[in-house]
Coordinates of C-alpha atoms and ligand atoms in Angstrom, one line a residue:
M17 CA 0.0 0.0 0.0
R18 CA 1.3 3.4 -0.9
R19 CA 2.1 5.5 2.2
T20 CA 0.9 9.1 2.5
A21 CA 3.4 11.7 1.3
T22 CA 5.2 13.6 4.1
G23 CA 7.3 16.7 4.5
A24 CA 10.4 14.5 4.2
D25 CA 9.1 13.1 0.9
S26 CA 8.6 16.7 -0.3
I27 CA 12.2 17.6 0.5
V28 CA 13.5 14.5 -1.3
S29 CA 11.4 15.1 -4.3
A30 CA 12.7 18.6 -4.6
L31 CA 16.3 17.3 -4.3
I32 CA 15.6 14.8 -7.1
D33 CA 14.0 17.4 -9.3
G34 CA 17.1 19.6 -8.6
G35 CA 19.4 17.0 -10.0
V36 CA 20.9 15.9 -6.6
R37 CA 22.4 12.4 -7.0
V38 CA 24.1 12.0 -3.7
C39 CA 23.8 13.3 -0.1
F40 CA 26.2 12.9 2.8
G41 CA 24.7 12.6 6.3
L42 CA 24.5 11.1 9.8
P43 CA 21.1 10.2 11.3
G44 CA 19.4 11.1 14.5
I45 CA 16.0 10.5 15.9
H46 CA 15.0 13.9 14.5
N47 CA 15.9 13.4 10.8
L48 CA 15.1 9.7 10.4
A49 CA 12.1 10.5 8.3
L50 CA 14.5 11.9 5.7
W51 CA 16.4 8.6 5.7
R52 CA 13.1 6.7 5.1
A53 CA 12.3 9.0 2.2
L54 CA 15.7 8.7 0.7
C55 CA 15.6 4.9 1.0
D56 CA 12.8 4.9 -1.7
S57 CA 14.6 7.4 -3.9
P58 CA 17.3 7.3 -6.6
I59 CA 19.5 9.6 -4.4
R60 CA 22.5 7.8 -2.9
L61 CA 22.8 8.5 0.8
V62 CA 26.4 8.1 2.0
A63 CA 26.4 7.4 5.8
V64 CA 29.5 9.1 7.2
R65 CA 30.9 8.8 10.8
H66 CA 30.9 12.5 11.8
E67 CA 28.8 15.5 10.7
Q68 CA 31.9 17.5 9.8
T69 CA 32.6 14.9 7.2
A70 CA 29.1 15.3 5.8
A71 CA 29.8 19.0 5.1
Y72 CA 33.4 18.5 3.9
A73 CA 32.2 15.7 1.6
A74 CA 29.4 18.0 0.2
D75 CA 32.1 20.6 -0.4
G76 CA 34.5 18.2 -2.0
Y77 CA 31.7 17.0 -4.3
A78 CA 30.8 20.6 -5.1
R79 CA 34.4 21.6 -5.9
A80 CA 34.9 18.6 -8.1
T81 CA 31.7 19.0 -10.1
G82 CA 30.7 22.6 -9.9
S83 CA 27.2 21.4 -8.8
L84 CA 25.9 21.8 -5.3
G85 CA 26.8 19.3 -2.6
V86 CA 24.2 18.3 0.1
A87 CA 24.9 17.5 3.8
L88 CA 22.2 16.2 6.1
T89 CA 22.4 16.5 9.9
T90 CA 20.3 16.1 12.9
T91 CA 19.4 18.8 15.4
G92 CA 21.8 20.7 17.8
P93 CA 25.1 19.0 18.2
G94 CA 24.8 17.3 14.9
A95 CA 24.3 20.6 13.1
A96 CA 27.0 22.3 15.2
N97 CA 29.5 19.5 14.2
T98 CA 29.5 20.8 10.7
L99 CA 30.6 24.4 11.5
A100 CA 34.3 24.2 10.6
A101 CA 33.5 22.6 7.3
V102 CA 30.7 25.0 6.5
G103 CA 33.1 27.9 7.3
E104 CA 35.6 26.4 4.8
A105 CA 32.9 26.1 2.1
W106 CA 31.9 29.7 2.8
A107 CA 35.4 31.1 2.6
S108 CA 36.1 29.0 -0.5
R109 CA 32.8 30.0 -2.0
S110 CA 31.5 26.5 -2.5
P111 CA 27.8 25.7 -3.2
V112 CA 26.9 23.5 -0.2
L113 CA 23.4 23.0 1.1
I114 CA 23.1 22.0 4.8
I115 CA 19.8 20.4 5.7
A116 CA 19.5 20.3 9.5
T117 CA 16.5 19.4 11.6
D118 CA 15.4 21.5 14.6
I119 CA 13.4 20.5 17.7
P120 CA 9.6 20.1 17.1
S121 CA 8.0 23.4 16.2
S122 CA 5.2 22.5 18.7
L123 CA 7.8 22.5 21.6
R124 CA 9.8 25.6 20.7
R125 CA 9.2 28.9 22.4
P126 CA 11.2 31.6 20.6
G127 CA 14.0 33.0 22.7
I128 CA 13.5 30.5 25.6
Y129 CA 15.6 27.5 26.2
R130 CA 13.3 24.8 27.5
G131 CA 15.6 21.8 27.5
V132 CA 14.1 19.7 24.7
L133 CA 16.5 17.0 23.4
H134 CA 19.2 18.7 21.2
E135 CA 17.7 22.1 21.6
T136 CA 19.7 25.3 20.8
T137 CA 18.1 28.6 21.5
D138 CA 18.8 29.8 17.9
Q139 CA 20.4 27.1 15.8
A140 CA 20.3 29.1 12.6
A141 CA 22.2 31.9 14.3
M142 CA 25.3 29.6 14.6
F143 CA 25.4 29.4 10.9
A144 CA 24.5 33.0 10.0
P145 CA 28.1 34.3 9.6
I146 CA 29.2 31.4 7.4
V147 CA 26.3 31.0 5.0
K148 CA 24.8 33.0 2.3
E149 CA 21.3 32.5 3.6
T150 CA 19.5 30.7 6.4
C151 CA 16.1 29.3 5.5
R152 CA 13.5 27.6 7.7
A153 CA 10.6 25.4 6.6
Q154 CA 7.4 27.0 7.7
S155 CA 4.9 24.2 7.4
A156 CA 4.6 20.7 5.9
D157 CA 2.7 22.1 3.0
S158 CA 5.2 24.9 2.3
I159 CA 8.3 22.6 2.6
N160 CA 8.5 22.0 -1.1
E161 CA 8.5 25.7 -1.9
D162 CA 10.9 26.4 1.0
I163 CA 13.5 23.8 0.0
R164 CA 13.3 24.8 -3.6
S165 CA 14.1 28.4 -2.8
A166 CA 17.0 27.2 -0.6
L167 CA 18.3 25.1 -3.6
Q168 CA 18.0 28.1 -5.8
A169 CA 19.8 30.3 -3.4
C170 CA 22.6 27.8 -3.2
R171 CA 23.0 27.6 -7.0
T172 CA 22.8 31.3 -7.7
L173 CA 26.2 33.0 -8.2
P174 CA 28.2 34.0 -6.3
H175 CA 28.3 30.6 -4.6
R176 CA 28.3 30.2 -0.9
P177 CA 26.7 27.6 1.4
V178 CA 23.0 27.8 2.4
Y179 CA 21.5 26.5 5.6
F180 CA 18.1 25.0 5.5
E181 CA 16.4 24.1 8.8
V182 CA 13.3 22.0 9.2
P183 CA 11.5 21.3 12.5
T184 CA 11.5 17.6 13.0
D185 CA 7.7 17.3 13.3
L186 CA 7.2 18.8 9.8
L187 CA 9.2 15.9 8.3
D188 CA 6.7 13.3 9.4
A189 CA 3.6 15.5 8.9
P190 CA 1.4 14.3 6.0
L191 CA 1.0 16.7 3.1
Q192 CA -2.5 18.1 3.0
N193 CA -3.2 17.1 -0.6
D194 CA -0.8 14.1 -0.4
V195 CA 0.6 15.5 -3.7
L196 CA 4.3 16.2 -4.4
T197 CA 4.8 19.5 -6.3
P198 CA 6.3 18.6 -9.7
C199 CA 9.5 20.3 -10.9
N200 CA 8.9 23.3 -13.0
G201 CA 12.3 22.8 -14.6
E202 CA 13.7 26.1 -13.4
D203 CA 15.8 24.9 -10.5
V204 CA 18.0 22.6 -12.4
L205 CA 19.8 25.7 -13.6
M206 CA 23.1 26.3 -11.8
S207 CA 22.8 30.1 -12.3
R208 CA 21.8 32.7 -14.7
P209 CA 24.4 34.5 -16.7
A210 CA 24.9 38.0 -15.4
H211 CA 25.4 40.7 -18.1
L212 CA 27.4 43.8 -18.1
A213 CA 25.7 46.9 -16.8
G214 CA 24.7 49.3 -19.6
D215 CA 27.1 52.1 -18.4
D216 CA 30.5 53.2 -19.7
S217 CA 32.6 50.8 -17.6
L218 CA 33.4 48.5 -20.6
D219 CA 34.6 51.5 -22.7
R220 CA 36.8 52.7 -19.8
A221 CA 38.2 49.2 -19.2
G222 CA 38.8 48.8 -22.9
I223 CA 40.8 52.1 -23.1
L224 CA 42.9 51.2 -20.0
A225 CA 43.6 47.7 -21.3
A226 CA 44.5 48.9 -24.8
R227 CA 46.9 51.5 -23.4
A228 CA 48.6 49.1 -20.9
K229 CA 52.2 48.2 -21.8
R230 CA 52.5 45.3 -19.4
P231 CA 49.1 44.0 -18.5
L232 CA 48.7 41.0 -16.1
I233 CA 45.6 38.9 -15.5
W234 CA 45.0 37.7 -12.0
A235 CA 42.3 34.9 -11.9
G236 CA 40.5 34.0 -8.7
S237 CA 38.0 31.3 -7.8
G238 CA 35.2 33.2 -9.5
A239 CA 37.0 32.6 -12.8
I240 CA 37.3 28.9 -12.5
D241 CA 34.8 28.2 -15.3
A242 CA 35.9 31.1 -17.5
G243 CA 39.2 29.5 -18.7
E244 CA 38.4 29.9 -22.4
E245 CA 37.5 33.5 -22.1
I246 CA 40.5 34.3 -19.9
A247 CA 42.8 32.5 -22.4
D248 CA 41.3 34.6 -25.3
L249 CA 41.8 37.8 -23.4
A250 CA 45.3 36.9 -22.3
E251 CA 46.3 35.9 -25.8
R252 CA 44.9 39.1 -27.2
L253 CA 46.7 41.3 -24.7
V254 CA 49.8 39.0 -24.5
A255 CA 49.4 39.1 -20.7
P256 CA 50.7 36.6 -18.2
V257 CA 48.0 34.9 -16.1
I258 CA 48.4 34.1 -12.4
T259 CA 45.8 31.7 -10.9
T260 CA 45.0 31.7 -7.2
Y261 CA 44.4 28.4 -5.3
G262 CA 40.7 28.6 -6.2
A263 CA 41.4 29.0 -9.9
L264 CA 44.0 26.4 -10.4
G265 CA 43.5 24.7 -13.8
A266 CA 41.4 27.5 -15.2
L267 CA 44.0 27.6 -17.9
P268 CA 45.4 24.2 -18.9
K269 CA 49.1 23.5 -18.2
G270 CA 51.3 24.5 -21.1
H271 CA 49.1 27.5 -22.1
P272 CA 51.5 30.1 -23.4
C273 CA 50.2 32.8 -21.0
L274 CA 50.0 30.7 -17.8
V275 CA 52.6 31.7 -15.1
A276 CA 52.0 28.3 -13.4
L277 CA 53.7 29.4 -10.2
P278 CA 52.1 30.7 -7.0
P279 CA 52.2 34.5 -6.5
H280 CA 54.2 33.8 -3.4
T281 CA 57.4 33.1 -5.4
D282 CA 59.4 36.1 -6.3
G283 CA 59.5 35.0 -10.0
A284 CA 55.7 35.2 -10.2
G285 CA 55.6 38.2 -7.9
Q286 CA 57.8 40.1 -10.3
F287 CA 55.0 40.0 -12.9
W288 CA 52.7 41.8 -10.5
D289 CA 55.4 44.4 -9.6
D290 CA 56.1 45.1 -13.3
A291 CA 52.5 45.3 -14.4
D292 CA 51.1 48.7 -15.3
L293 CA 47.6 47.1 -15.4
V294 CA 46.2 44.2 -13.4
I295 CA 42.9 42.7 -14.5
A296 CA 41.6 40.8 -11.5
V297 CA 38.9 38.3 -12.5
G298 CA 36.6 36.7 -10.0
S299 CA 39.0 37.5 -7.1
D300 CA 38.7 39.6 -3.9
L301 CA 42.5 39.8 -3.8
D302 CA 42.6 38.3 -0.3
G303 CA 45.4 38.2 2.3
V304 CA 46.4 34.6 1.7
Q305 CA 47.0 35.2 -2.0
T306 CA 48.6 38.7 -1.8
Q307 CA 50.8 38.0 1.2
D308 CA 48.5 40.1 3.4
W309 CA 48.5 42.8 0.8
A310 CA 52.3 43.2 0.7
Q311 CA 51.8 43.2 -3.1
P312 CA 51.7 46.9 -4.0
Q313 CA 48.6 48.6 -5.3
P314 CA 49.0 48.3 -9.1
P315 CA 49.1 51.6 -11.1
N316 CA 45.9 50.5 -12.8
L317 CA 43.4 47.9 -11.7
I318 CA 40.3 46.5 -13.6
T319 CA 38.2 44.1 -11.6
V320 CA 35.7 41.7 -13.1
N321 CA 33.3 40.4 -10.5
L322 CA 29.7 39.8 -9.8
D323 CA 30.0 41.7 -6.5
P324 CA 31.6 45.1 -6.9
V325 CA 32.1 45.5 -3.2
D326 CA 34.0 42.2 -3.0
A327 CA 36.1 43.3 -6.0
T328 CA 37.3 46.5 -4.5
K329 CA 37.5 45.9 -0.8
N330 CA 41.3 45.3 -0.8
Y331 CA 42.7 47.3 -3.6
H332 CA 41.5 50.4 -5.4
A333 CA 40.1 49.7 -8.9
Q334 CA 39.9 52.3 -11.7
V335 CA 37.1 50.2 -13.3
T336 CA 34.9 47.4 -12.2
L337 CA 33.0 45.2 -14.6
T338 CA 30.1 43.9 -12.6
C339 CA 29.3 40.6 -14.3
E340 CA 30.3 37.0 -14.5
A341 CA 33.9 36.3 -15.2
A342 CA 33.3 34.8 -18.6
V343 CA 31.1 37.7 -19.8
G344 CA 33.5 40.4 -18.6
C345 CA 36.6 38.7 -20.2
R346 CA 34.8 38.1 -23.5
E347 CA 33.6 41.7 -23.8
L348 CA 36.9 43.1 -22.8
A349 CA 38.7 40.9 -25.3
R350 CA 36.4 42.4 -28.0
A351 CA 37.3 45.9 -26.9
V352 CA 41.1 45.5 -27.4
P353 CA 43.2 45.0 -30.5
Q354 CA 45.3 41.8 -31.0
R355 CA 48.9 42.3 -30.0
D356 CA 52.1 40.5 -31.1
G357 CA 54.6 38.8 -28.9
L358 CA 52.9 35.7 -27.5
E359 CA 55.9 33.5 -28.2
G360 CA 58.2 35.9 -26.4
L361 CA 55.9 35.9 -23.4
S362 CA 55.8 32.1 -23.4
T363 CA 59.6 31.9 -23.5
R364 CA 59.9 34.4 -20.7
L365 CA 57.5 32.5 -18.5
A366 CA 59.3 29.2 -19.2
F367 CA 62.5 30.9 -18.2
T368 CA 61.0 32.2 -14.9
R369 CA 59.6 28.8 -14.0
K370 CA 62.9 27.2 -14.7
K371 CA 64.7 29.7 -12.4
V372 CA 62.1 29.2 -9.6
W373 CA 62.3 25.4 -9.9
E374 CA 66.1 25.4 -9.8
Q375 CA 65.9 27.2 -6.4
L376 CA 63.6 24.6 -4.9
D377 CA 65.2 22.0 -2.5
P378 CA 65.8 18.6 -4.0
G379 CA 63.3 16.9 -1.6
P380 CA 60.2 18.8 -2.7
R381 CA 61.3 18.5 -6.3
R382 CA 61.5 14.8 -6.1
F383 CA 58.0 14.8 -4.5
L384 CA 56.6 16.9 -7.3
E385 CA 58.2 14.7 -9.9
A386 CA 56.8 11.7 -8.2
L387 CA 53.3 13.2 -8.4
S388 CA 53.7 14.0 -12.0
H389 CA 54.9 10.5 -12.7
A390 CA 52.1 8.8 -10.8
L391 CA 49.0 10.9 -11.6
P392 CA 47.1 10.5 -14.8
D393 CA 45.8 13.6 -16.6
D394 CA 42.3 13.2 -15.1
A395 CA 43.3 12.6 -11.5
V396 CA 41.9 14.9 -8.8
L397 CA 44.1 15.9 -5.9
V398 CA 42.3 16.8 -2.6
L399 CA 44.9 18.4 -0.3
D400 CA 45.1 19.1 3.4
M401 CA 46.9 21.9 5.3
C402 CA 50.1 19.8 5.4
I403 CA 53.5 20.5 4.0
P404 CA 53.2 18.2 1.0
G405 CA 49.7 19.7 0.4
Y406 CA 51.1 23.2 0.2
W407 CA 53.8 21.9 -2.2
A408 CA 51.3 20.3 -4.5
A409 CA 48.9 23.3 -4.3
G410 CA 51.7 25.6 -5.3
F411 CA 53.6 23.6 -7.9
W412 CA 51.7 20.7 -9.3
P413 CA 50.3 21.8 -12.6
P414 CA 46.6 20.7 -13.2
S415 CA 45.4 20.1 -16.7
R416 CA 41.9 21.3 -16.2
P417 CA 39.7 23.2 -13.7
R418 CA 38.5 21.5 -10.5
Q419 CA 41.4 19.1 -10.5
I420 CA 42.9 20.3 -7.3
Q421 CA 41.2 21.2 -4.0
V422 CA 42.9 23.3 -1.4
P423 CA 41.3 24.3 1.9
L424 CA 42.8 27.7 1.9
G425 CA 39.6 29.6 2.1
W426 CA 39.5 29.2 5.9
G427 CA 42.7 27.1 6.2
T428 CA 40.9 24.1 7.8
L429 CA 43.1 21.2 8.8
G430 CA 41.3 17.9 8.4
Y431 CA 39.7 18.8 5.0
A432 CA 41.4 16.3 2.7
L433 CA 40.1 12.9 3.6
P434 CA 36.4 13.8 4.1
A435 CA 36.3 16.1 1.1
A436 CA 37.9 13.4 -1.0
I437 CA 34.9 11.1 -0.1
G438 CA 32.6 13.7 -1.7
A439 CA 34.9 14.2 -4.7
A440 CA 34.9 10.4 -5.3
F441 CA 31.2 10.7 -6.2
S442 CA 31.9 13.2 -9.0
G443 CA 32.8 10.5 -11.5
V444 CA 35.5 12.7 -12.9
G445 CA 38.7 10.6 -12.5
P446 CA 40.8 8.9 -9.8
I447 CA 40.7 10.8 -6.5
V448 CA 43.8 11.2 -4.4
S449 CA 43.7 12.8 -0.9
I450 CA 47.0 13.9 0.7
S451 CA 47.1 14.5 4.4
G452 CA 49.7 14.7 7.1
D453 CA 49.4 12.4 10.1
G454 CA 47.8 15.3 12.1
G455 CA 45.2 16.2 9.5
F456 CA 44.3 12.5 8.8
L457 CA 43.6 11.9 12.5
Y458 CA 40.7 14.3 12.4
A459 CA 38.6 11.7 10.6
P460 CA 40.1 8.2 10.8
G461 CA 36.6 6.8 11.4
E462 CA 35.8 7.6 7.8
L463 CA 37.9 4.6 6.8
A464 CA 34.8 2.7 7.9
T465 CA 32.6 4.8 5.5
I466 CA 35.1 4.2 2.7
A467 CA 35.2 0.5 3.3
Q468 CA 31.5 0.0 3.8
E469 CA 30.5 2.1 0.8
N470 CA 33.5 0.8 -1.3
I471 CA 34.4 4.4 -2.3
P472 CA 37.1 4.5 -4.9
L473 CA 39.8 6.6 -3.4
T474 CA 43.6 6.7 -2.9
I475 CA 44.4 8.0 0.6
V476 CA 47.9 9.3 1.1
V477 CA 49.1 9.9 4.6
V478 CA 52.5 11.5 5.1
N479 CA 53.6 10.5 8.6
D480 CA 56.2 12.8 10.0
F481 CA 55.0 12.1 13.5
G482 CA 53.7 15.5 14.3
Y483 CA 52.4 18.8 13.2
G484 CA 55.3 19.4 10.8
M485 CA 54.2 22.9 9.9
L486 CA 54.5 24.0 13.5
R487 CA 57.7 22.2 14.3
D488 CA 60.5 23.8 16.2
G489 CA 62.9 25.4 13.7
G490 CA 60.1 25.5 11.0
P491 CA 58.7 28.7 9.8
Q492 CA 55.7 28.5 12.1
G493 CA 57.7 26.9 14.8
S494 CA 56.5 27.3 18.4
G495 CA 60.1 27.1 19.7
S496 CA 59.4 23.7 21.3
S497 CA 58.2 20.3 20.4
Y498 CA 55.7 20.4 23.3
G499 CA 52.3 19.3 21.9
I500 CA 53.7 19.3 18.4
D501 CA 55.3 15.8 18.2
L502 CA 52.6 13.3 18.0
L503 CA 52.1 9.6 18.8
T504 CA 50.8 8.2 15.6
P505 CA 49.2 4.8 15.0
D506 CA 50.4 2.2 12.5
F507 CA 48.3 3.7 9.7
Q508 CA 48.8 0.6 7.5
A509 CA 47.5 -1.7 10.2
L510 CA 44.7 0.7 11.0
A511 CA 43.4 0.8 7.4
T512 CA 43.8 -3.0 7.1
S513 CA 41.7 -3.4 10.2
F514 CA 38.8 -1.7 8.2
G515 CA 39.4 -4.0 5.3
I516 CA 41.2 -1.4 3.2
K517 CA 44.4 -2.3 1.3
A518 CA 47.4 -0.4 2.6
E519 CA 51.1 -0.1 2.1
T520 CA 54.0 1.9 3.6
V521 CA 57.0 3.4 1.8
I522 CA 59.8 5.4 3.1
G523 CA 60.1 9.0 1.9
L524 CA 58.4 10.9 -0.9
G525 CA 60.7 10.2 -3.8
E526 CA 60.8 7.6 -6.6
R527 CA 59.5 4.7 -4.6
F528 CA 56.6 6.8 -3.4
G529 CA 55.8 7.8 -7.0
D530 CA 55.9 4.1 -8.1
A531 CA 53.6 3.0 -5.3
L532 CA 51.2 6.0 -5.8
A533 CA 50.9 5.1 -9.5
R534 CA 49.9 1.5 -8.5
H535 CA 47.4 2.7 -6.0
V536 CA 45.8 5.2 -8.4
A537 CA 45.5 2.5 -11.1
D538 CA 43.6 0.3 -8.6
P539 CA 39.8 1.1 -8.5
Q540 CA 39.5 -0.2 -5.0
P541 CA 40.0 2.2 -2.0
S542 CA 43.5 2.0 -0.7
L543 CA 45.9 3.8 1.7
L544 CA 49.5 4.7 1.1
V545 CA 51.7 5.8 4.0
A546 CA 54.8 7.8 3.3
L547 CA 57.0 7.5 6.4
G548 CA 59.8 9.8 7.5
P549 CA 60.8 13.4 7.9
S550 CA 58.6 15.5 5.8
L551 CA 59.6 18.3 3.4
V552 CA 60.5 21.8 4.2
P553 CA 57.5 24.1 4.0
P554 CA 57.3 25.9 0.6
P555 CA 57.4 29.6 -0.3
N556 CA 53.6 29.6 -0.6
T557 CA 53.3 29.0 3.1
S558 CA 52.9 31.9 5.5
P559 CA 55.2 33.2 6.9
E560 CA 57.6 31.8 4.2
W561 CA 56.2 34.5 1.9
Y562 CA 59.1 36.4 0.5
R563 CA 57.4 39.8 0.8
R564 CA 56.8 39.2 4.6
R565 CA 60.2 38.0 5.7
Ligands
LIG6 C1 41.1 23.3 12.1 C2 42.5 23.7 12.2 N1 43.2 23.5 13.4 C3 44.5 23.8 13.5 C4 45.2 24.4 12.4 C5 46.6 24.8 12.6 N2 47.5 23.9 11.8 C6 47.9 24.2 10.5 S1 48.9 23.2 9.9 C7 48.9 22.2 11.3 C8 49.8 21.0 11.4 C9 49.4 19.9 10.3 O1 50.1 18.7 10.7 P1 50.0 17.5 9.7 O2 48.6 17.3 9.2 O3 50.6 16.3 10.4 O4 50.9 17.9 8.5 P2 52.4 18.4 8.5 O5 52.4 19.8 8.9 O6 53.1 17.5 9.4 O7 52.8 18.2 7.0 C10 48.1 22.7 12.2 C11 47.8 22.1 13.6 C12 44.4 24.6 11.2 N3 45.0 25.1 10.1 N4 43.1 24.2 11.2

């Protein structure tokens, strides 16, 4: 017999209509109705072992696909457990939808803490600073409309997480008409293109760009899907392109205009210093990328951004094109004449890269060579805030957008393994997470998730027996090893105990590269431990930044 449709069914039907294929969550008595509704649906529910993982996995999925990621949690502590991960998604501008329950609406008295199980006086307020919007389901019959508007808010550019709260009693409540609202087809759209305002900003930008002798393009995360348009503009202007962590891969490796170095190296920094015009696309020119604004104000700055306030909060811009990155770059390219000298720029960039690489220590160079040897062109790297993660983020050249994930929005240690679980559902290529021993130990319980769900993933743990980044003598050294050196488990035995294949190698050189290649070729989940002293932190690590020394 068909059961009566409930508020939970209404949410699930909106998710299905919205193209959601996978959710990450952890159950509680308050949200079990959603589990029941999902059980009868085509959406895969991945049962994780901590709510923080649910939100990181949703973020990892969102970054790998460009589509929204969905995390489900129960009331109070369950919701609160996601906060660090939601903050990372907020700072990295990732479209993540958090669906959390609240205590029954019949028991809540606004502003009064009554002591209902899992009650928080104002649960949504915990999320307010780290989401774009907080939404609350008002009644069983409005749930469908409420969740659809949350989905739409999450998809609309600029991306940020959205928090959707539903009182638990509404999930089980029968829909009055027992009818699920059908999809009107609108909310499958990721976003609507934003067009240039009809003022003179494009004309002024065109004049500035045409006059510039040494233009530079600075691409931020808002430019991640505008690679083609950025490449056209760069080729037309014969301008080098620097990509921030969020825009890695926007231009493919080998593109003649791609600097392919982090702006924290003096070689790349020189292009900023020499530029008489910077065109910042989809970037807020934040502290992490600009060495806390030690990069000088450029003589001229054009910003291309959906949000003009964001575009100009850190540097003064002569002109702002308020539009999507692709639209702004396309229009600007049309407004400037084609220049000569592309080959010369490409040679100059290759020379700069060679010089920077020659100055790198042999250890990290061997590690980067091992990565290049081991990883196929379609591999996706999900990195943690560990020394090898910083090296890969700064120097491993991705072939396409969304191939490398770095938690350097908020700088959240513990990102890589849980986010890689989400990325593994993107279906884009072999997924490799790289964590230090400290970062991995945030979520070792997820080995159970990976084994139970048979999630195809290569997990790399670099065990230097402590928080290497903070080690005595290191750049962020505390001056003591107190609380920095860590007891670590036998990671290989740990993984094996969950039924996951595991192997240990010494160091991060050739043997590591060979082992990694084998693991990546294996479709089964597996763990590779690299043992021994880690690398020195790279120049893209604060306070190694050359402008801050
Ligand atoms: C949530 C969070 N807590 C603490 C930190 C501070 N932190 C940054 S790097 C680091 C050490 C990382 O150690 P590990 O994961 O072992 O990598 P390693 O530095 O040894 O390469 C710490 C504690 C952080 N960035 N985020």
